[in-house]
PDB file of N, CA and C in Angstrom:
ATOM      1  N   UNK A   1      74.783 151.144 -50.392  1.00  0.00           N
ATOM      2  CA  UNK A   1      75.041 149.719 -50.487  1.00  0.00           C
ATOM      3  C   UNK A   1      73.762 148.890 -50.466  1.00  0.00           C
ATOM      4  N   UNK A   2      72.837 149.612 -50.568  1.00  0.00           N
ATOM      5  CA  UNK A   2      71.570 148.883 -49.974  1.00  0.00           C
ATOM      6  C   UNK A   2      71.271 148.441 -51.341  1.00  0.00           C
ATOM      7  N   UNK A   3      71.366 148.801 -52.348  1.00  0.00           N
ATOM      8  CA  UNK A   3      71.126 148.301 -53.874  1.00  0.00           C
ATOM      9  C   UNK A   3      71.758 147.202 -54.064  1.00  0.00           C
ATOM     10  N   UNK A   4      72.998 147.200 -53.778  1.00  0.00           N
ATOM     11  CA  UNK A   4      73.840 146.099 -54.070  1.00  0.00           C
ATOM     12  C   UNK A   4      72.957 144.860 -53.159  1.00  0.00           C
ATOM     13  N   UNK A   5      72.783 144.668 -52.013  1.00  0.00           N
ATOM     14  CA  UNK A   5      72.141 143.913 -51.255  1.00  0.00           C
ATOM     15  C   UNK A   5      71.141 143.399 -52.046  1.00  0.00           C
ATOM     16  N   UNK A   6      70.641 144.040 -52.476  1.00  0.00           N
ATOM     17  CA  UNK A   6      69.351 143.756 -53.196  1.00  0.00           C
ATOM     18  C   UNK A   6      69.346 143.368 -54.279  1.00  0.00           C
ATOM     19  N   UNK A   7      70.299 143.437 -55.089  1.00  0.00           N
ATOM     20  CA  UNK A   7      71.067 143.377 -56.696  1.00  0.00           C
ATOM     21  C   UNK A   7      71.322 141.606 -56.033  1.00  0.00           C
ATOM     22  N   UNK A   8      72.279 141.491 -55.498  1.00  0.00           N
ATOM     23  CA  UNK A   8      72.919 140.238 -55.140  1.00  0.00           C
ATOM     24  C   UNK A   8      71.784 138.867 -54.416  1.00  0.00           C
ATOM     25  N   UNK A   9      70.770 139.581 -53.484  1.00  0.00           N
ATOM     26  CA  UNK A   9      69.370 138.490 -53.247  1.00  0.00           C
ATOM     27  C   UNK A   9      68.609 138.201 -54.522  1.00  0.00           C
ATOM     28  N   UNK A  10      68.698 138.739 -55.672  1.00  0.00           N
ATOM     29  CA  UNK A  10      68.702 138.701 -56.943  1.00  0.00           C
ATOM     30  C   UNK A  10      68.957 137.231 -57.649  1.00  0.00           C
ATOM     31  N   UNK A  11      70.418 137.541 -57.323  1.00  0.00           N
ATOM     32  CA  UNK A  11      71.129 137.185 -57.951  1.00  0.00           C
ATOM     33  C   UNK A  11      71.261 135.708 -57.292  1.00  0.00           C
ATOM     34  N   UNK A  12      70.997 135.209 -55.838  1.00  0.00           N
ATOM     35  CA  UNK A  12      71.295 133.793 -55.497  1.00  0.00           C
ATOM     36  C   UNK A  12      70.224 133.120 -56.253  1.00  0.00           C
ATOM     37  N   UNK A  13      68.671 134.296 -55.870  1.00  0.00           N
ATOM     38  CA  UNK A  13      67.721 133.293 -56.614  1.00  0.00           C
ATOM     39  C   UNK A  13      67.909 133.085 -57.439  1.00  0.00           C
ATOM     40  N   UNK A  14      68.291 133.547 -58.587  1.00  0.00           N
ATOM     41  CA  UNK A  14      68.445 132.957 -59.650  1.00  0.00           C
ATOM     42  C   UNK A  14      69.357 132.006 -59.511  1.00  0.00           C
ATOM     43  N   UNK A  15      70.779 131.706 -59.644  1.00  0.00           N
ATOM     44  CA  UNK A  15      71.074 130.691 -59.166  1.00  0.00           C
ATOM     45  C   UNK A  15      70.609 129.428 -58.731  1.00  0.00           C
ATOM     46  N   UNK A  16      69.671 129.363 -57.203  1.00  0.00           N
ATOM     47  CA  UNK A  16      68.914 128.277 -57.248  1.00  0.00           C
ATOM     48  C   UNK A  16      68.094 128.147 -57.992  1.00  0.00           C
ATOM     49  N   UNK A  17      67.581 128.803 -58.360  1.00  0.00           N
ATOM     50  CA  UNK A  17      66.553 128.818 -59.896  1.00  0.00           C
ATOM     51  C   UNK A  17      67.010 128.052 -60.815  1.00  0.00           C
ATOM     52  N   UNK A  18      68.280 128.363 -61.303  1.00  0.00           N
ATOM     53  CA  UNK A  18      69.052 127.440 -62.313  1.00  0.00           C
ATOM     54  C   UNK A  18      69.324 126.285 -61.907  1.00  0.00           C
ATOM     55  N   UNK A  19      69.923 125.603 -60.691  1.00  0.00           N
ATOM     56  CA  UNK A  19      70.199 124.414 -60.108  1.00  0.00           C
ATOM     57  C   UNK A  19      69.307 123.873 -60.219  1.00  0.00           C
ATOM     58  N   UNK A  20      67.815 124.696 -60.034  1.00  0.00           N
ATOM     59  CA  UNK A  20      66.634 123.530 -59.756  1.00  0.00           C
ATOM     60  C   UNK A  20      66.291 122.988 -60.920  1.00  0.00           C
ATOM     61  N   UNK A  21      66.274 123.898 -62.212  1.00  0.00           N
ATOM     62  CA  UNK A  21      65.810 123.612 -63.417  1.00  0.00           C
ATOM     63  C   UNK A  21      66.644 122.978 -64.108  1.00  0.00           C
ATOM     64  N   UNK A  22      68.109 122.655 -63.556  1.00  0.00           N
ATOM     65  CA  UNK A  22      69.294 122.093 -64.319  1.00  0.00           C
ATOM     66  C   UNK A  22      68.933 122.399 -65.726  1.00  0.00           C
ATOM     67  N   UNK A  23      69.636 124.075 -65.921  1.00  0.00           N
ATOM     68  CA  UNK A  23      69.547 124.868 -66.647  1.00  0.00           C
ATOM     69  C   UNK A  23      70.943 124.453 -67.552  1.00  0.00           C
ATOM     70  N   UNK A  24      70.990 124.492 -68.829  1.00  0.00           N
ATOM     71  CA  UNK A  24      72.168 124.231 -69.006  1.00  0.00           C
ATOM     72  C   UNK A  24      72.800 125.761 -69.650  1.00  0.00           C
ATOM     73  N   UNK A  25      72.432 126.937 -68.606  1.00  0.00           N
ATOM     74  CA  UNK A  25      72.968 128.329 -69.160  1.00  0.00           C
ATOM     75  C   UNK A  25      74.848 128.374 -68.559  1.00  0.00           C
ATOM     76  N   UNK A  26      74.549 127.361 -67.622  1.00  0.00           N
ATOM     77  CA  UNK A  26      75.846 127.209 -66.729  1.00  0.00           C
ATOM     78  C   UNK A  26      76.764 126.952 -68.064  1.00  0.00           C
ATOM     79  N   UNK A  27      76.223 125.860 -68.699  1.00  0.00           N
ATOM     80  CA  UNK A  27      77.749 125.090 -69.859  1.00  0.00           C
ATOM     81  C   UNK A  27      77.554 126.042 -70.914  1.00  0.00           C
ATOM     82  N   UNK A  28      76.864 127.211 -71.177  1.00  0.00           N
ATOM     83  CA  UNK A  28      76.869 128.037 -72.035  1.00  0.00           C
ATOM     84  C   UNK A  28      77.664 129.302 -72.084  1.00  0.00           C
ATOM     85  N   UNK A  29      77.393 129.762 -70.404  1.00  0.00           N
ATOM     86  CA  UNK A  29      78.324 131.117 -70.363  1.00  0.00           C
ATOM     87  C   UNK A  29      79.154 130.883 -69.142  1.00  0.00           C
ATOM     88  N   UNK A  30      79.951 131.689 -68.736  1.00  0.00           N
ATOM     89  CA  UNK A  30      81.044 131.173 -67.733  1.00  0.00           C
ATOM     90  C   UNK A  30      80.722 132.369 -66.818  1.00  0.00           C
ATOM     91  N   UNK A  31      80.489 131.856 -65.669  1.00  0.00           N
ATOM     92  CA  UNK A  31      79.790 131.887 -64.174  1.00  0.00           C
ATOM     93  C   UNK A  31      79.812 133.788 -63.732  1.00  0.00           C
ATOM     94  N   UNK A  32      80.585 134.918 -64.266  1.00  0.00           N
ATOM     95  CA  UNK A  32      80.800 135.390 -64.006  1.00  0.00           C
ATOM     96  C   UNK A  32      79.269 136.779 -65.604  1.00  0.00           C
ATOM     97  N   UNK A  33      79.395 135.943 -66.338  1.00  0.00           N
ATOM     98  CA  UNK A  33      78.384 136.029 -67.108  1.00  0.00           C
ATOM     99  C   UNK A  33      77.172 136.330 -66.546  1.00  0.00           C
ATOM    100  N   UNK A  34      76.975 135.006 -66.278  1.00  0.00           N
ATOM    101  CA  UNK A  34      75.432 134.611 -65.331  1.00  0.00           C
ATOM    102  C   UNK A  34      74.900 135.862 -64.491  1.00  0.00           C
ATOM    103  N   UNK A  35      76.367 136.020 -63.597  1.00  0.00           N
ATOM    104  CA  UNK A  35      76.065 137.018 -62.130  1.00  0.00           C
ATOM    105  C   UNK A  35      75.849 138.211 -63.161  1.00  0.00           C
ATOM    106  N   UNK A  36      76.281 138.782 -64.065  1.00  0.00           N
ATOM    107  CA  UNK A  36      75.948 140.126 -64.693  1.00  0.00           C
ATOM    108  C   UNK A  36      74.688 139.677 -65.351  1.00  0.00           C
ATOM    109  N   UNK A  37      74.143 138.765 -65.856  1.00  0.00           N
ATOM    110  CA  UNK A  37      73.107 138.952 -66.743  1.00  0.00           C
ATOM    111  C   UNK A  37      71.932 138.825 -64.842  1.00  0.00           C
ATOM    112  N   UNK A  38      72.277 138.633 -64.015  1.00  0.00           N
ATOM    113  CA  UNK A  38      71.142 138.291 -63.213  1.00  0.00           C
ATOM    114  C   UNK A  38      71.363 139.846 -62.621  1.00  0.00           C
ATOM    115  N   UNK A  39      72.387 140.343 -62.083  1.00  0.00           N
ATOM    116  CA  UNK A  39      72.513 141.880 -61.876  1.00  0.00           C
ATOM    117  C   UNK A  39      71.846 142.950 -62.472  1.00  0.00           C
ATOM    118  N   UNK A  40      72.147 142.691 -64.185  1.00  0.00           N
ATOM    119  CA  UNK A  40      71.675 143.624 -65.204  1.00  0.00           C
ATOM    120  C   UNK A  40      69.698 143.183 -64.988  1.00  0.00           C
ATOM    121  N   UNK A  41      69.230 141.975 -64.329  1.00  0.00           N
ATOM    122  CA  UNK A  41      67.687 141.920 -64.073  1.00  0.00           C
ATOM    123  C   UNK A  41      67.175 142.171 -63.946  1.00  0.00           C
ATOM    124  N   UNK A  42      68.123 142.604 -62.097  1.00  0.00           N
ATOM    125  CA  UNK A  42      67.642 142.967 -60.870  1.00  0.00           C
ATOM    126  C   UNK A  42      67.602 144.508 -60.819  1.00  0.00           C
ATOM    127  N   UNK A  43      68.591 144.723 -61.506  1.00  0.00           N
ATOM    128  CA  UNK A  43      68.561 146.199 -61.223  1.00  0.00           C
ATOM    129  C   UNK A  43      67.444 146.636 -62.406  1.00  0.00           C
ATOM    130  N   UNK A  44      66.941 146.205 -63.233  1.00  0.00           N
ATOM    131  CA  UNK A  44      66.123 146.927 -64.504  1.00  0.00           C
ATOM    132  C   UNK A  44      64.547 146.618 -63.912  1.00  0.00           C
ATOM    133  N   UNK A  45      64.503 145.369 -62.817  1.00  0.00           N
ATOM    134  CA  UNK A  45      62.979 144.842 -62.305  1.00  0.00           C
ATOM    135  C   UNK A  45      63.130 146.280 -61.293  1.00  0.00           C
ATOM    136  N   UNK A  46      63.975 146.709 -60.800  1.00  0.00           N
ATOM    137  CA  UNK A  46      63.903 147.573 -59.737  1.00  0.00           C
ATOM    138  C   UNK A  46      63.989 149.101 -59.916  1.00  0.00           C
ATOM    139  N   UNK A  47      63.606 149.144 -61.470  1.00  0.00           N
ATOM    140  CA  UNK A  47      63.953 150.293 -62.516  1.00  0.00           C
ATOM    141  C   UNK A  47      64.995 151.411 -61.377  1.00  0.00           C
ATOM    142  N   UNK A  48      66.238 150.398 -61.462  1.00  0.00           N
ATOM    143  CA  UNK A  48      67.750 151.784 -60.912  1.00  0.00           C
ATOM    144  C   UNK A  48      68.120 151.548 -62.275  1.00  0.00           C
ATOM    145  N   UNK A  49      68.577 153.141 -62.330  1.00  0.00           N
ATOM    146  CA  UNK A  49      68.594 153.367 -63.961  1.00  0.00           C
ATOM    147  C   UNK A  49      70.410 153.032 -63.951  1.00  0.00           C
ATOM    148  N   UNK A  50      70.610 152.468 -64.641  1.00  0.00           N
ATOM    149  CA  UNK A  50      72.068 151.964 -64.997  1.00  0.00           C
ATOM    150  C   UNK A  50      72.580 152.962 -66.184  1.00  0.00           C
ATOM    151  N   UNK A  51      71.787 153.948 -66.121  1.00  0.00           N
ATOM    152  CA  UNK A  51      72.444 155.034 -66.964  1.00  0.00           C
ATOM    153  C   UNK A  51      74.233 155.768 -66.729  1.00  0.00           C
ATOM    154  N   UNK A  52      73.815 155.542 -65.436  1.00  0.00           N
ATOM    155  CA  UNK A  52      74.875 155.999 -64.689  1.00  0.00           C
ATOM    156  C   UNK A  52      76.210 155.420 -64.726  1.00  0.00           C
ATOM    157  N   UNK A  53      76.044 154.239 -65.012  1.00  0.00           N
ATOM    158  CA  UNK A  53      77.131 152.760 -64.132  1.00  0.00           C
ATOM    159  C   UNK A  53      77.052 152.347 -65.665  1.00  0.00           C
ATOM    160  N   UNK A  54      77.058 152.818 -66.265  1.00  0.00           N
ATOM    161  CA  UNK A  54      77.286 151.868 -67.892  1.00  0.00           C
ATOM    162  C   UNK A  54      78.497 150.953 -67.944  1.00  0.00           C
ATOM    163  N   UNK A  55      79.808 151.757 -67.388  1.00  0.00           N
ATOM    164  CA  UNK A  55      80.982 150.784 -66.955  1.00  0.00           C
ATOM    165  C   UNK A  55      80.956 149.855 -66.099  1.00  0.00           C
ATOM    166  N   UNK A  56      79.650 150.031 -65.495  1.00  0.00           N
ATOM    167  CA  UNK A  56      79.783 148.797 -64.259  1.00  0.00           C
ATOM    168  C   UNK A  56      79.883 146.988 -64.889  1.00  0.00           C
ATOM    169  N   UNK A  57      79.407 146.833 -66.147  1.00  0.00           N
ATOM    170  CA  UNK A  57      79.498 145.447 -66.794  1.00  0.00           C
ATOM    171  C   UNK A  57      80.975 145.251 -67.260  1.00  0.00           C
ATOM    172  N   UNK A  58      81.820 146.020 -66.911  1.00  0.00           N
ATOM    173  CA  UNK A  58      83.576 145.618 -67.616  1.00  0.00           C
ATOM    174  C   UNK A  58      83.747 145.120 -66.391  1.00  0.00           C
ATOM    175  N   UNK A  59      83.343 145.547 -65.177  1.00  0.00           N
ATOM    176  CA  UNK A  59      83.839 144.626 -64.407  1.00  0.00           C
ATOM    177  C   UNK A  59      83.605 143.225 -64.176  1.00  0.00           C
ATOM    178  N   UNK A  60      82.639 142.855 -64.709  1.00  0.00           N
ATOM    179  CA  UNK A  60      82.129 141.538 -64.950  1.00  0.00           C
ATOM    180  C   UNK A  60      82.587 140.952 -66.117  1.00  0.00           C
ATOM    181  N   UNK A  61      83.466 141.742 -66.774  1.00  0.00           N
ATOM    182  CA  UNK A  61      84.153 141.421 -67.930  1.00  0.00           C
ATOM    183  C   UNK A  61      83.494 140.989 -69.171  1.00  0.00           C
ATOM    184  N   UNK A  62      82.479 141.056 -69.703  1.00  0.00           N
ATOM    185  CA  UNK A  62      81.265 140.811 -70.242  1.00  0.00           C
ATOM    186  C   UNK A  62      81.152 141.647 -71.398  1.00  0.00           C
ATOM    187  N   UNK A  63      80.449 141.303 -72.789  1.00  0.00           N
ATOM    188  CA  UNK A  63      80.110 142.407 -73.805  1.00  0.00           C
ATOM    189  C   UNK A  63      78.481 142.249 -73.622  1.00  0.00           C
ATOM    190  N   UNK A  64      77.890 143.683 -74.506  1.00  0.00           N
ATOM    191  CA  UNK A  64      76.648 143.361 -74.333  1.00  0.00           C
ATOM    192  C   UNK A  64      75.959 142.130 -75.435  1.00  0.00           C
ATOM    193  N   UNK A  65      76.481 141.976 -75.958  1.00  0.00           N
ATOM    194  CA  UNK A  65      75.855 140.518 -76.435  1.00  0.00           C
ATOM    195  C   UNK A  65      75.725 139.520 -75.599  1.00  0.00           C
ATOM    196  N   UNK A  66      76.618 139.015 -74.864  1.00  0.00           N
ATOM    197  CA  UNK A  66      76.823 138.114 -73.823  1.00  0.00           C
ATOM    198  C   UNK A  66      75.547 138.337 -72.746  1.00  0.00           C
ATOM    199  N   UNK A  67      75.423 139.869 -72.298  1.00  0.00           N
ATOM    200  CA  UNK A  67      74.984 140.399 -71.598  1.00  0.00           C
ATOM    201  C   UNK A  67      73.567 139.823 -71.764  1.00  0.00           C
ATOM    202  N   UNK A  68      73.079 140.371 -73.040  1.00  0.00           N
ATOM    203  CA  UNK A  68      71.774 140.447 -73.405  1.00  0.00           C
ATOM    204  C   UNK A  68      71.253 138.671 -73.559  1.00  0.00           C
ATOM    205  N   UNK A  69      72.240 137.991 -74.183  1.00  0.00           N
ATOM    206  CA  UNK A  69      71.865 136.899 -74.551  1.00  0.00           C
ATOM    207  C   UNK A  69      71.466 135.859 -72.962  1.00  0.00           C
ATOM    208  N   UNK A  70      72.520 136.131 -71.708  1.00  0.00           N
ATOM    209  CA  UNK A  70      71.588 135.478 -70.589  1.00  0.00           C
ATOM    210  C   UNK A  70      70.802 135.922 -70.429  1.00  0.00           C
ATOM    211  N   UNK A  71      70.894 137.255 -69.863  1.00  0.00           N
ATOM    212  CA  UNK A  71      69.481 138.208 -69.717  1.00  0.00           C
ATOM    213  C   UNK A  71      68.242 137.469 -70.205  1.00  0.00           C
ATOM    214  N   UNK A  72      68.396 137.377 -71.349  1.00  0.00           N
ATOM    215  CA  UNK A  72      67.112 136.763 -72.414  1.00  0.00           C
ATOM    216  C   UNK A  72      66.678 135.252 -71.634  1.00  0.00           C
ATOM    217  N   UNK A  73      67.700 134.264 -71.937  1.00  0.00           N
ATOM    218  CA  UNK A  73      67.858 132.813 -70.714  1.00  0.00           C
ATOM    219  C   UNK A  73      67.237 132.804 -69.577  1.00  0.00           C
ATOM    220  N   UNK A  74      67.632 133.960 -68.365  1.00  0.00           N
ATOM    221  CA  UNK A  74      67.316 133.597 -67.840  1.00  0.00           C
ATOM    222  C   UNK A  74      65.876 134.521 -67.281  1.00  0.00           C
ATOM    223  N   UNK A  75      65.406 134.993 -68.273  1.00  0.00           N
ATOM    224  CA  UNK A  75      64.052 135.684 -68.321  1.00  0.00           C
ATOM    225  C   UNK A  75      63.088 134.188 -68.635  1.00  0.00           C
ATOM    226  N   UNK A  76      63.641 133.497 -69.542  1.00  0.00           N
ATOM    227  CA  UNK A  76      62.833 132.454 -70.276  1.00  0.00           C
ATOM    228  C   UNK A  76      62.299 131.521 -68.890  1.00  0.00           C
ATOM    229  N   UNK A  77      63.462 131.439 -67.898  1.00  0.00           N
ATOM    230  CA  UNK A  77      63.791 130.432 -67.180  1.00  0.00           C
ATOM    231  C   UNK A  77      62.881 131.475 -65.976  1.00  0.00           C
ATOM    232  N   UNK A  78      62.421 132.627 -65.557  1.00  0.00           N
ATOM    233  CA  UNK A  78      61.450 132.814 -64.620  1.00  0.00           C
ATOM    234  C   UNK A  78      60.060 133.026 -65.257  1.00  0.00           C
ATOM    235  N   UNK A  79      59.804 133.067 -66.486  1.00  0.00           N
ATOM    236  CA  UNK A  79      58.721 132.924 -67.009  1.00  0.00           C
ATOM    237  C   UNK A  79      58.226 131.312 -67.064  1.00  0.00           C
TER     238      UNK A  79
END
């Protein structure tokens, strides 16, 4: 569980990250988006290989386009 912990402190920063920058990724993808594209981040900055968990993004209900396209957002938005 200790990944997940770490996946999810991830995941607030970004969040306030977005609030601060009044990002408008919010009116773009719907909130459940966001948390997978900031998940899919955290876990790739922390090279855990998601080889494994490939199904883990259906639970976020998400395609990889969606996926890739915050991903990309909110890379822009910590650069």
């Amino acid at each position: 569980m200790c990944w997940l912990m770490v996946v999810l402190a991830h995941f607030i920063k970004a969040v306030i990250l977005l609030c601060r920058l009044r990002s408008s990724l919010w009116l773009q993808f719907k909130p459940h988006h966001i948390a997978a594209g900031a998940a899919y981040l955290a876990a790739k900055f922390l090279n855990f290989d998601l080889a494994f968990y490939q199904n883990i993004w259906r639970e976020f209900e998400t395609t990889p386009a969606i996926l890739q396209d915050v991903s990309q957002q909110l890379m822009e938005l910590f650069q």
